[in-house]
XYZ file of C-alpha atoms in Angstrom:
783
model
C 17.435 -140.072 66.009
C 17.610 -136.472 64.862
C 14.117 -135.855 66.186
C 15.233 -137.313 69.479
C 18.194 -134.922 69.545
C 15.969 -131.927 69.111
C 13.600 -133.320 71.725
C 16.433 -133.375 74.239
C 16.648 -129.624 73.771
C 20.228 -129.180 74.895
C 20.411 -125.717 76.423
C 24.091 -124.843 76.693
C 25.268 -122.287 74.175
C 27.435 -123.545 71.336
C 31.002 -122.327 71.279
C 33.024 -121.964 68.135
C 36.447 -122.491 69.644
C 38.262 -121.501 66.462
C 37.035 -117.950 66.974
C 36.301 -117.688 70.660
C 39.540 -119.083 71.998
C 41.298 -116.133 70.396
C 39.663 -113.703 72.795
C 42.097 -114.733 75.491
C 44.973 -112.726 74.165
C 47.800 -110.959 75.927
C 46.357 -108.666 78.548
C 47.730 -105.243 79.173
C 50.954 -105.411 81.118
C 53.758 -107.928 80.951
C 53.735 -111.636 81.635
C 56.809 -111.447 83.863
C 58.335 -108.694 85.897
C 61.713 -108.125 87.498
C 61.675 -106.781 91.039
C 64.929 -105.759 92.685
C 65.764 -107.193 96.097
C 67.417 -104.730 98.456
C 70.468 -106.419 99.940
C 72.914 -104.231 101.869
C 76.405 -104.822 100.498
C 79.280 -102.954 98.873
C 81.281 -104.262 95.984
C 80.696 -106.434 92.962
C 78.737 -109.656 92.950
C 80.750 -112.514 91.554
C 78.441 -115.427 92.346
C 75.027 -115.995 93.934
C 73.162 -119.081 94.996
C 69.726 -119.322 96.620
C 68.105 -122.171 98.546
C 64.985 -122.122 100.735
C 64.734 -118.303 100.701
C 68.375 -117.970 101.741
C 70.762 -116.045 99.475
C 74.532 -116.610 99.537
C 76.777 -114.185 97.629
C 80.457 -113.764 96.843
C 81.240 -110.037 96.759
C 84.507 -108.457 95.636
C 85.052 -105.600 98.082
C 85.886 -102.282 96.394
C 89.482 -101.028 96.508
C 90.515 -104.052 98.535
C 92.037 -107.334 97.616
C 89.511 -109.082 99.790
C 86.381 -111.120 99.173
C 83.303 -111.255 101.337
C 80.830 -114.129 101.625
C 77.393 -112.827 102.598
C 74.390 -114.952 103.558
C 71.060 -113.116 103.577
C 67.746 -114.595 104.712
C 64.899 -113.266 102.553
C 62.320 -114.141 105.201
C 63.938 -112.668 108.313
C 65.969 -110.019 106.380
C 68.987 -110.920 108.507
C 72.562 -111.824 107.669
C 73.451 -115.139 109.317
C 76.952 -114.798 107.889
C 79.192 -112.061 106.576
C 82.794 -113.225 106.398
C 85.750 -111.556 104.754
C 88.247 -113.890 103.075
C 91.794 -112.868 102.373
C 92.172 -115.389 99.593
C 90.281 -115.310 96.311
C 86.953 -117.120 96.740
C 86.359 -119.518 93.873
C 82.764 -120.618 94.534
C 80.152 -121.170 97.239
C 77.699 -124.073 97.509
C 74.532 -124.438 99.567
C 72.262 -127.435 99.920
C 68.615 -127.232 98.782
C 67.272 -126.703 102.318
C 69.618 -123.826 103.049
C 71.359 -125.533 105.971
C 74.907 -126.257 104.826
C 77.306 -123.842 103.126
C 80.691 -124.763 101.628
C 83.143 -122.036 100.614
C 85.931 -123.037 98.196
C 88.996 -120.837 97.714
C 91.369 -120.719 94.762
C 94.134 -121.767 97.105
C 92.486 -125.141 97.713
C 91.343 -124.296 101.216
C 87.663 -124.993 101.911
C 85.348 -123.735 104.674
C 82.067 -125.004 106.074
C 79.199 -123.255 107.864
C 76.012 -124.727 109.408
C 73.617 -121.830 108.823
C 70.987 -123.164 111.228
C 73.439 -123.053 114.130
C 74.806 -119.577 113.327
C 78.315 -121.015 113.343
C 81.313 -119.147 112.091
C 82.979 -120.373 108.940
C 85.524 -123.040 109.889
C 88.303 -124.395 107.757
C 87.956 -128.077 106.838
C 91.298 -129.763 106.438
C 89.567 -133.027 105.456
C 88.294 -131.506 102.216
C 91.152 -129.106 101.540
C 93.632 -129.494 98.751
C 91.078 -129.250 95.936
C 89.337 -126.341 94.241
C 85.664 -127.288 94.231
C 83.741 -126.589 91.037
C 80.467 -128.399 91.850
C 78.752 -130.158 94.744
C 76.213 -132.979 94.649
C 73.929 -133.039 97.670
C 71.715 -135.988 98.561
C 68.368 -134.171 98.646
C 66.548 -137.269 99.892
C 68.416 -136.921 103.198
C 67.024 -134.440 105.726
C 70.483 -132.859 105.636
C 70.643 -132.257 109.386
C 74.051 -133.827 109.408
C 74.995 -133.418 105.761
C 75.373 -137.126 105.039
C 77.312 -138.152 101.945
C 78.343 -135.324 99.638
C 80.046 -135.457 96.246
C 82.612 -132.832 95.303
C 83.673 -132.132 91.704
C 86.971 -130.248 91.293
C 88.447 -128.112 88.539
C 90.551 -131.036 87.276
C 87.677 -133.377 86.450
C 87.815 -135.540 89.588
C 84.896 -136.526 91.835
C 85.311 -137.046 95.594
C 83.042 -138.313 98.337
C 83.056 -136.732 101.795
C 80.878 -137.451 104.791
C 79.804 -135.083 107.508
C 78.357 -135.982 110.893
C 77.097 -133.510 113.500
C 78.985 -135.295 116.286
C 82.233 -136.420 114.675
C 82.495 -133.721 111.985
C 84.031 -134.271 108.564
C 85.526 -137.529 107.333
C 88.505 -137.415 104.979
C 87.617 -137.100 101.317
C 87.860 -140.123 99.064
C 88.319 -139.957 95.306
C 85.557 -141.875 93.543
C 86.489 -141.400 89.889
C 88.207 -139.158 87.367
C 86.237 -138.171 84.290
C 89.402 -138.075 82.148
C 88.509 -134.739 80.648
C 90.671 -131.698 80.698
C 87.997 -129.507 82.255
C 86.176 -128.953 85.565
C 83.207 -131.005 86.758
C 80.605 -128.314 86.115
C 77.528 -130.106 87.548
C 76.932 -132.899 90.071
C 73.577 -134.391 91.106
C 72.650 -137.348 93.314
C 69.180 -138.852 92.795
C 67.371 -141.974 93.958
C 65.264 -144.356 91.924
C 61.701 -144.848 93.139
C 62.258 -148.541 93.915
C 65.134 -150.816 94.772
C 67.317 -148.360 96.701
C 69.478 -147.631 93.653
C 71.245 -144.321 93.084
C 72.005 -142.178 90.057
C 74.874 -139.714 89.836
C 74.865 -137.254 86.945
C 78.003 -135.275 86.198
C 78.826 -132.845 83.400
C 82.214 -131.706 82.205
C 83.071 -129.802 79.061
C 80.995 -131.359 76.277
C 80.034 -134.552 78.100
C 77.246 -135.754 80.416
C 77.912 -138.878 82.519
C 75.301 -141.091 84.237
C 76.488 -143.513 86.942
C 73.928 -146.038 88.193
C 74.289 -148.441 91.106
C 73.732 -148.733 94.796
C 72.784 -148.718 97.476
C 76.091 -146.957 98.270
C 78.105 -144.434 96.286
C 80.992 -146.904 96.184
C 78.713 -149.306 94.320
C 77.611 -146.513 91.992
C 81.131 -145.620 90.911
C 82.145 -149.257 90.616
C 80.597 -148.944 87.147
C 83.519 -148.135 84.858
C 81.322 -147.543 81.811
C 78.793 -144.830 82.624
C 76.129 -143.808 80.139
C 77.461 -140.918 78.100
C 75.954 -137.993 76.179
C 78.064 -135.566 74.121
C 77.477 -132.128 72.596
C 79.983 -129.737 71.068
C 81.256 -127.039 73.421
C 83.853 -126.226 76.051
C 81.584 -125.501 79.025
C 78.306 -127.030 80.078
C 75.690 -126.557 82.764
C 72.913 -128.981 83.788
C 69.616 -127.784 85.250
C 66.753 -129.974 86.401
C 63.192 -129.242 87.493
C 61.265 -131.075 90.200
C 57.805 -130.289 91.576
C 59.012 -130.628 95.159
C 62.208 -131.423 96.988
C 60.788 -134.814 98.000
C 60.165 -135.880 94.393
C 62.696 -136.828 91.709
C 63.237 -134.362 88.859
C 60.957 -134.751 85.872
C 62.761 -132.732 83.166
C 66.297 -131.505 82.477
C 68.123 -128.966 80.313
C 71.836 -129.251 79.532
C 73.393 -126.234 77.880
C 76.625 -126.064 75.901
C 77.889 -123.629 73.341
C 76.072 -125.585 70.617
C 72.629 -125.345 72.179
C 70.415 -126.818 74.869
C 69.700 -130.507 75.069
C 66.496 -131.045 77.011
C 64.228 -133.951 77.785
C 62.311 -135.894 80.393
C 63.620 -137.995 83.276
C 62.265 -141.379 84.327
C 63.115 -142.711 87.788
C 60.410 -145.399 87.963
C 62.916 -148.248 87.773
C 66.658 -148.764 87.563
C 68.078 -148.237 84.115
C 71.378 -147.142 82.634
C 69.965 -143.777 81.627
C 67.050 -141.785 83.006
C 67.075 -139.292 80.161
C 64.248 -139.702 77.646
C 62.629 -137.721 74.814
C 65.881 -135.835 74.254
C 65.933 -133.011 71.753
C 68.088 -129.949 71.113
C 67.072 -126.293 71.183
C 69.392 -123.994 69.239
C 70.087 -120.475 70.386
C 68.210 -117.602 68.781
C 70.912 -115.247 67.604
C 68.318 -112.743 66.416
C 67.282 -112.020 69.982
C 70.765 -111.351 71.352
C 74.249 -111.366 69.873
C 75.868 -112.161 73.224
C 76.404 -115.757 74.335
C 74.131 -117.498 76.803
C 75.105 -116.608 80.370
C 72.755 -118.976 82.164
C 69.451 -120.813 82.059
C 66.879 -122.403 84.255
C 63.659 -124.253 83.530
C 60.169 -124.708 84.916
C 57.455 -127.156 84.013
C 56.386 -125.054 81.021
C 59.155 -122.546 80.310
C 62.798 -122.029 79.463
C 64.392 -118.952 81.059
C 67.451 -117.896 79.039
C 69.784 -115.191 80.328
C 72.018 -113.235 77.980
C 74.294 -110.413 78.942
C 71.864 -107.797 77.648
C 68.415 -109.395 78.070
C 66.231 -112.128 79.523
C 64.207 -114.398 77.209
C 61.308 -116.681 78.283
C 60.180 -119.421 75.920
C 56.888 -121.222 76.452
C 58.147 -124.746 75.925
C 57.858 -127.749 78.252
C 61.304 -129.355 78.412
C 61.273 -132.753 76.782
C 58.869 -131.893 73.975
C 60.235 -131.742 70.461
C 59.813 -128.612 68.418
C 60.907 -130.177 65.185
C 57.954 -130.009 62.791
C 56.750 -132.833 60.593
C 59.019 -131.840 57.707
C 61.867 -133.383 59.782
C 64.115 -130.332 59.875
C 66.810 -130.794 62.505
C 66.499 -127.314 63.985
C 63.953 -124.569 64.261
C 64.440 -121.464 62.258
C 65.096 -118.235 64.207
C 61.631 -116.877 63.388
C 60.055 -120.069 64.770
C 61.921 -119.699 68.050
C 60.823 -116.066 68.152
C 57.176 -117.165 67.756
C 57.530 -119.338 70.849
C 59.106 -116.569 72.888
C 56.378 -115.301 75.187
C 58.455 -112.658 76.946
C 61.758 -110.952 76.235
C 63.140 -107.920 78.010
C 66.403 -106.041 77.446
C 68.180 -104.891 80.571
C 67.878 -101.235 81.331
C 70.537 -99.022 82.821
C 68.975 -99.640 86.209
C 70.083 -103.246 86.055
C 73.664 -102.168 86.779
C 75.661 -103.605 83.916
C 75.188 -106.991 82.346
C 73.421 -110.037 83.803
C 75.740 -112.585 85.322
C 73.536 -115.628 85.877
C 70.058 -116.927 86.637
C 69.323 -119.287 89.553
C 66.257 -121.048 90.910
C 65.239 -121.886 94.474
C 64.358 -125.603 94.455
C 62.203 -125.327 97.576
C 60.152 -122.208 96.770
C 60.355 -122.340 92.962
C 61.350 -118.658 92.786
C 63.733 -117.483 90.063
C 66.446 -114.860 90.585
C 68.666 -112.961 88.160
C 71.762 -111.176 89.368
C 74.171 -108.775 87.789
C 77.397 -107.365 89.174
C 75.537 -104.820 91.304
C 71.976 -106.045 91.932
C 69.683 -109.022 92.506
C 66.216 -109.267 90.959
C 63.388 -111.721 91.395
C 61.618 -112.798 88.219
C 57.951 -113.521 88.940
C 54.784 -114.224 86.985
C 52.056 -111.652 86.556
C 48.357 -112.487 86.377
C 48.436 -112.332 82.590
C 50.909 -115.222 82.316
C 48.377 -118.031 82.074
C 46.193 -116.017 79.691
C 49.018 -115.983 77.188
C 50.593 -119.336 77.942
C 47.493 -121.522 77.614
C 46.623 -119.888 74.333
C 50.094 -120.376 72.912
C 50.039 -124.078 73.776
C 46.543 -124.470 72.332
C 47.596 -122.842 69.074
C 50.591 -125.142 68.926
C 48.425 -128.169 69.618
C 46.105 -127.214 66.767
C 49.003 -126.984 64.300
C 48.959 -130.186 62.145
C 52.729 -129.843 61.591
C 53.493 -129.960 65.318
C 54.651 -133.068 67.084
C 53.371 -134.098 70.533
C 50.086 -132.336 69.855
C 48.259 -134.327 72.509
C 50.757 -133.225 75.152
C 50.326 -129.587 74.193
C 46.563 -129.986 74.564
C 47.064 -131.448 78.022
C 49.354 -128.606 79.055
C 46.866 -126.020 77.799
C 44.102 -127.764 79.769
C 46.248 -127.855 82.928
C 46.868 -124.130 82.643
C 43.111 -123.499 82.390
C 42.088 -125.385 85.516
C 39.532 -123.465 87.513
C 38.344 -121.535 84.452
C 35.469 -123.513 82.893
C 35.103 -121.440 79.714
C 38.768 -121.793 78.763
C 38.772 -125.477 79.694
C 35.727 -126.086 77.484
C 37.451 -124.291 74.632
C 40.575 -126.459 74.932
C 38.517 -129.642 75.202
C 36.516 -128.769 72.099
C 39.726 -128.512 70.101
C 41.120 -131.662 71.725
C 37.963 -133.599 70.863
C 38.282 -132.545 67.222
C 41.917 -133.614 67.281
C 41.018 -137.092 68.581
C 38.339 -137.380 65.923
C 40.870 -136.342 63.296
C 43.309 -139.099 64.342
C 40.412 -141.602 64.652
C 40.690 -142.058 68.424
C 36.930 -141.935 68.775
C 36.796 -143.244 72.339
C 39.043 -140.430 73.532
C 37.009 -137.939 71.512
C 33.840 -139.133 73.262
C 35.406 -138.591 76.672
C 36.672 -135.094 75.903
C 33.586 -133.900 74.018
C 31.431 -134.652 77.053
C 32.896 -131.713 78.991
C 32.692 -129.119 76.227
C 30.097 -126.547 75.271
C 30.268 -127.709 71.681
C 26.832 -128.304 70.148
C 25.429 -131.584 71.432
C 23.674 -132.281 68.139
C 26.842 -131.615 66.149
C 28.852 -134.084 68.236
C 26.211 -136.799 68.018
C 25.809 -136.425 64.258
C 29.585 -136.759 63.818
C 29.516 -140.144 65.548
C 26.440 -141.296 63.649
C 27.830 -140.254 60.251
C 31.002 -142.243 60.950
C 28.939 -145.215 62.199
C 30.640 -145.127 65.590
C 27.712 -146.244 67.712
C 29.795 -147.771 70.493
C 31.721 -144.531 70.830
C 28.431 -142.616 70.719
C 27.290 -144.699 73.675
C 30.517 -143.787 75.453
C 29.933 -140.097 74.759
C 26.394 -140.249 76.150
C 27.638 -142.006 79.285
C 30.358 -139.409 79.803
C 27.830 -136.660 79.144
C 25.448 -138.120 81.709
C 28.180 -138.076 84.332
C 29.131 -134.510 83.460
C 25.519 -133.280 83.573
C 24.833 -135.236 86.740
C 27.658 -133.404 88.519
C 26.107 -130.059 87.603
C 22.400 -130.742 87.900
C 20.473 -129.250 90.781
C 16.678 -129.477 90.783
C 15.686 -127.860 87.507
C 12.969 -129.891 85.819
C 14.273 -129.268 82.301
C 17.727 -130.663 83.064
C 16.236 -133.695 84.763
C 14.107 -134.263 81.672
C 17.240 -134.134 79.527
C 18.924 -136.680 81.753
C 15.872 -138.925 81.530
C 15.942 -138.745 77.713
C 19.658 -139.474 77.603
C 19.185 -142.480 79.887
C 16.498 -143.815 77.561
C 18.790 -143.443 74.561
C 21.691 -145.086 76.388
C 19.393 -148.005 77.246
C 18.469 -148.426 73.608
C 22.142 -148.419 72.532
C 23.005 -150.980 75.187
C 20.207 -153.238 73.941
C 21.618 -152.992 70.426
C 25.027 -154.010 71.783
C 23.496 -156.953 73.633
C 21.727 -158.150 70.513
C 24.940 -157.809 68.485
C 26.837 -159.820 71.110
C 24.492 -162.808 70.866
C 26.578 -165.904 70.220
C 29.677 -164.475 71.897
C 29.175 -165.417 75.547
C 32.173 -163.503 76.881
C 31.274 -160.310 75.029
C 27.622 -160.651 76.001
C 28.464 -160.961 79.691
C 30.747 -157.932 79.495
C 28.089 -155.732 77.897
C 25.413 -157.123 80.203
C 27.491 -156.230 83.266
C 27.982 -152.657 82.027
C 24.278 -152.358 81.225
C 23.167 -153.629 84.621
C 25.593 -151.268 86.360
C 24.171 -148.358 84.377
C 20.548 -149.316 85.103
C 21.079 -149.777 88.835
C 22.997 -146.507 89.203
C 20.544 -144.249 87.393
C 17.519 -146.045 88.802
C 18.722 -145.058 92.269
C 19.032 -141.452 91.067
C 15.483 -141.597 89.677
C 16.635 -140.610 86.183
C 14.912 -143.536 84.430
C 11.368 -143.382 83.097
C 10.320 -146.808 84.313
C 7.385 -147.299 81.946
C 9.387 -146.250 78.880
C 12.320 -148.484 79.825
C 9.971 -151.435 80.350
C 8.401 -150.908 76.921
C 11.850 -150.630 75.358
C 13.041 -153.816 77.020
C 9.885 -155.652 76.046
C 10.294 -154.722 72.377
C 14.083 -154.969 71.894
C 15.615 -157.038 74.652
C 16.096 -160.609 75.602
C 13.244 -161.479 78.012
C 15.717 -161.944 80.843
C 16.654 -158.239 80.649
C 13.033 -157.159 81.125
C 12.726 -159.614 83.992
C 15.900 -158.225 85.552
C 14.616 -154.654 85.324
C 11.140 -155.266 86.724
C 12.671 -157.200 89.591
C 14.781 -154.129 90.352
C 11.585 -152.081 90.343
C 9.890 -154.669 92.574
C 7.135 -154.560 89.980
C 6.079 -158.119 90.736
C 3.078 -157.913 88.438
C 5.410 -157.513 85.467
C 7.807 -160.132 86.826
C 5.102 -162.757 87.256
C 3.511 -161.871 83.917
C 6.893 -162.266 82.247
C 7.415 -165.700 83.823
C 3.892 -166.835 82.986
C 4.209 -165.595 79.395
C 7.320 -167.713 78.934
C 5.883 -170.762 80.710
C 8.084 -170.385 83.784
C 5.292 -171.232 86.232
C 7.450 -172.475 89.076
C 9.419 -169.211 88.925
C 6.165 -167.245 88.969
C 5.045 -169.184 92.029
C 8.390 -168.471 93.704
C 7.859 -164.733 93.226
C 4.347 -164.944 94.651
C 5.280 -166.999 97.682
C 8.563 -165.204 98.458
C 7.745 -161.548 97.756
C 3.958 -161.169 97.766
C 2.967 -162.219 101.266
C 1.183 -159.028 102.275
C -2.180 -157.441 101.625
C -0.791 -154.975 99.079
C -0.182 -157.901 96.703
C -3.586 -159.629 97.070
C -4.664 -158.611 93.568
C -1.665 -160.438 92.122
C -2.917 -163.671 93.680
C -6.384 -163.131 92.262
C -5.012 -162.117 88.845
C -2.592 -164.998 88.245
C -4.257 -167.887 90.148
C -6.563 -168.901 87.229
C -3.496 -169.414 85.020
C -1.206 -170.877 87.633
C -3.708 -173.465 88.884
C -3.594 -175.072 85.454
C 0.189 -175.467 85.578
C 1.275 -175.501 89.226
C -1.859 -176.450 91.207
C -0.108 -178.089 94.149
C 2.239 -175.149 94.732
C -0.577 -172.644 94.287
C -2.959 -174.338 96.738
C -0.115 -174.688 99.221
C 0.495 -170.942 98.825
C -3.172 -170.157 99.446
C -3.150 -172.269 102.584
C 0.033 -170.572 103.837
C -1.574 -167.178 103.374
C -4.763 -168.212 105.203
C -2.786 -169.831 107.979
C -0.549 -166.784 108.462
C -0.787 -164.138 111.147
C -2.556 -161.754 108.822
C -4.517 -163.671 106.197
C -5.459 -161.359 103.373
C -6.956 -163.583 100.691
C -10.743 -163.819 100.341
C -11.557 -167.419 99.357
C -14.682 -166.549 97.310
C -12.463 -164.495 94.971
C -10.423 -167.605 94.279
C -13.440 -169.510 92.959
C -12.720 -168.418 89.307
C -9.364 -170.135 89.617
C -10.910 -173.240 91.214
C -13.400 -173.468 88.352
C -10.485 -173.693 85.856
C -8.839 -176.531 87.750
C -8.854 -180.156 86.631
C -7.129 -183.144 88.161
C -5.232 -183.690 84.916
C -3.178 -180.548 85.712
C -1.626 -182.318 88.713
C 2.067 -183.157 88.478
C 2.992 -186.818 88.032
C 2.319 -188.921 91.102
C -0.305 -186.561 92.594
C -3.916 -187.819 92.344
C -5.732 -185.773 94.956
C -8.086 -183.087 93.686
C -6.361 -179.814 94.725
C -9.568 -177.776 94.619
C -11.253 -180.195 97.046
C -8.070 -180.192 99.126
C -8.244 -176.422 99.543
C -12.018 -176.107 100.084
C -12.134 -179.052 102.455
C -9.310 -177.486 104.468
C -11.252 -174.210 104.612
C -14.474 -175.875 105.812
C -13.110 -178.544 108.146
C -9.954 -176.902 109.549
C -10.646 -173.194 109.275
C -14.408 -173.365 110.009
C -15.308 -171.323 106.941
C -19.015 -170.366 106.882
C -19.151 -168.836 103.439
C -22.126 -170.173 101.442
C -20.291 -169.954 98.110
C -17.401 -172.028 99.475
C -19.796 -174.705 100.807
C -21.698 -174.779 97.525
C -18.447 -175.091 95.581
C -17.201 -177.939 97.761
C -20.585 -179.687 97.476
C -20.483 -179.374 93.691
C -16.987 -180.904 93.553
C -18.064 -183.767 95.839
C -21.108 -184.361 93.615
C -18.926 -184.698 90.535
C -16.887 -187.509 92.060
C -17.761 -191.090 91.189
C -17.552 -192.101 94.823
C -20.221 -190.366 96.886
C -18.614 -191.136 100.263
C -17.268 -187.606 100.710
C -20.564 -186.131 99.537
C -22.651 -188.186 101.979
C -20.248 -187.410 104.827
C -20.478 -183.708 104.058
C -24.305 -183.805 103.912
C -24.527 -185.821 107.124
C -22.213 -183.461 108.997
C -24.221 -180.432 107.954
C -27.719 -181.977 108.040
C -28.905 -180.083 111.116
C -27.591 -176.671 110.119
C -26.661 -176.661 106.449
C -24.807 -173.586 105.092
C -24.981 -174.630 101.472
C -28.101 -173.954 99.405
C -30.361 -177.032 99.809
C -32.302 -176.454 96.613
C -29.047 -175.952 94.672
C -27.674 -179.086 96.265
C -30.817 -181.060 95.330
C -30.681 -179.939 91.706
C -27.002 -180.774 91.546
C -27.437 -184.230 93.030
C -30.414 -184.960 90.792
C -28.322 -183.925 87.779
C -25.385 -186.054 88.875
C -27.797 -188.935 89.858
C -26.577 -189.010 93.415
C -29.835 -190.611 94.756
C -28.570 -191.357 98.249
C -27.524 -187.749 98.559
C -30.963 -186.722 97.330
C -32.558 -188.742 100.186
C -30.580 -186.677 102.720
C -31.482 -183.430 101.019
C -35.214 -184.344 100.759
C -35.176 -185.194 104.447
C -33.529 -181.828 105.224
C -36.298 -180.187 103.186
C -38.910 -182.285 105.163
C -40.084 -183.898 101.927
C -40.190 -187.320 103.552
C -42.386 -189.056 101.046
C -39.915 -188.097 98.253
C -37.072 -189.131 100.505
C -38.638 -192.562 101.135
C -39.416 -193.005 97.441
C -35.773 -192.220 96.457
C -34.488 -194.509 99.198
C -36.656 -197.359 97.917
C -35.591 -196.595 94.361
C -31.997 -197.140 95.319
C -32.933 -200.520 96.859
C -31.721 -199.423 100.238
C -34.692 -200.514 102.444
C -32.714 -199.842 105.578
C -32.334 -196.229 104.550
C -36.043 -196.084 103.631
C -37.018 -197.378 107.095
C -34.781 -194.871 108.770
C -36.299 -192.044 106.755
C -39.809 -193.337 107.507
C -39.064 -193.610 111.211
C -37.611 -190.156 111.174
C -40.717 -188.981 109.350
C -43.051 -190.523 112.016
C -41.072 -189.045 114.890
C -41.015 -185.755 113.140
C -44.835 -185.937 112.537
C -45.623 -186.956 116.136
C -43.466 -184.153 117.467
C -45.129 -181.753 115.137
C -48.638 -182.921 116.375
C -47.608 -182.645 119.999
C -46.244 -179.190 119.413
C -49.571 -178.191 117.770
C -51.641 -179.453 120.752
C -49.386 -177.624 123.176
C -49.846 -174.399 121.246
C -53.695 -174.888 121.373
C -53.787 -175.467 125.121
C -51.591 -172.423 125.739
C -54.046 -170.404 123.734
C -57.068 -171.663 125.785
C -55.189 -171.083 129.038
C -54.430 -167.592 128.056
C -58.201 -167.132 127.324
C -59.300 -168.343 130.873
C -60.181 -172.042 130.370
C -59.995 -173.729 133.853
C -59.391 -177.285 132.589
C -56.584 -176.176 130.388
C -55.105 -174.281 133.256
C -55.268 -177.452 135.437
C -53.669 -179.472 132.632
């Protein structure tokens, strides 16, 4: 096997991932950058929200006891709204598509604006009387009309309101009270993927509530015992991440004073809680002494905003960081190791950061302070650092969820083959380490790790089935990259040969287990047919391998695929399957290109299937394009004997064929006539022989002398009389006729002799007279 490995001559360079993956370090420059957005306003920003590239701000106007609500479109650089409010503005809320804006005042008055219609802010009496702390929009709705909206107030109550483009707002309706002495800080409405059920998530103080029901919100809040999560703290904020607005969120992060609970979300079916894989991330007090001001998350990062800095942690929400020693929390230095970017705010940031927000539609992240707004965006070096950090974490034996970290690192390397190969090499070693050899085979097939090294690992651990899997994966991988280079095609051919051998071993091992045998056989046949079509199989080598290692039916299957009927028939004949051999001849070999097969196998087949064989010969000769030459079938006819006939058949099949050739087809071949004559002579009854001689007496095609010797040997005296007469040896003919006691025959021969003699005399006289006439004799001329 080792010699075979070296023969394959795998050409890709080996890659030591433990050294080479380190070359992808942090490039010059920073992973993230803050870029200020120029928005014309005067005053101090109190709150900002952004949806679908539309910014909405609350600004305290300088030296005035007034508040201005500004809406700024980042695409058109226009202000759809700039309204001054005399009362203190508590908060503003905008739906994810940037269509609807709700303005809540401390007085309990609330205003609404449809930003797509450039309407002025109008007071809504139907939703007045409460100070709104949070809004839950139904993102599954197209939000043209607003639909059902949940409002959470500062007293811990949740209301439902409905808005219609034609009829306007419907009066609010209280759905529930959370019974907590704090505002409803977050509200979210989500739909399960099936069943039409809804989920409402609300946070207040140190609690997170999950209401499940449907299909209406009334049915959701009919549940008096929502699922509950608690963390210490007096204020909380819930952030979720979704890949698009049309998909449910996949991860969440809930922050309180005690830390950040994060995890995954599962909306595949209705359940009391959608939160899974929950774990807690403590704050890193070494990075900033100020409390957390805000956070947001992406698929791979936490973005933490403090008053004096921004911190980015490379950590997919929902994955535990707790190492295998079961410590409850990470140490500060461990959190620092996972921090991929941290930046203190400079003087140009205009005082401390207020909050961080994310645009659900565009995925952009914004940080705002009292005087400015900045966009936080990735630089080109981000992936270079991030994939490496996840790979290093995946390779740490103390880390949990190592497989997930490998997958994340691989996802971040898509489109970069060298990095992907590096990650897969490490992942393959990981699978081998945890004894998931099938997974290791799959991953190893796409790496640049030494082919020989991988194969030897499987062989040393006696994992031959997994080795077969690796070779199959490797074939697919190489096939996708191969062009026309002869060397690579040779490698593929060698791999196919090895795969065939391993399949044959599996088939032999499965003998006695019919179900297992059929499963392996199906896989093997699929492999053979696929790579035979691609011309990656060395047909002769595979045939030899099948002949030496396989069940005969596998060799038969393969040569039938090749349409190598010589091998197919030989295989059937070798195993005594003569009827099957005849079926191949008569069904697939009815053209001139297969004539040699008829000549080659007829001598054997006529001894075991004479009736079918002779019928086949006659079909060929009777066809539109007969291609068999009857004299070349004589060696087969010589081997025939009546005893080879099947039960119930007494007719001599050789005579049947030759007689059909002579009588029906008018064959004039001397060898055929001689052969038929010899078979007639060997019969006890000389009726057929005499008939044959009589029919061909005047113009015999057979050899008369051969026929005479044959009949003398077989003591066919009556036949000898006919032959002597044909040779004009009438005296011998009469003598043999008398010897047989047949005087009538003797008289006939004698009469024939006299007539023949008289005619011969007359012919002689006529020749003489013609001679004399030609010489001038008058009497002869008169005669």
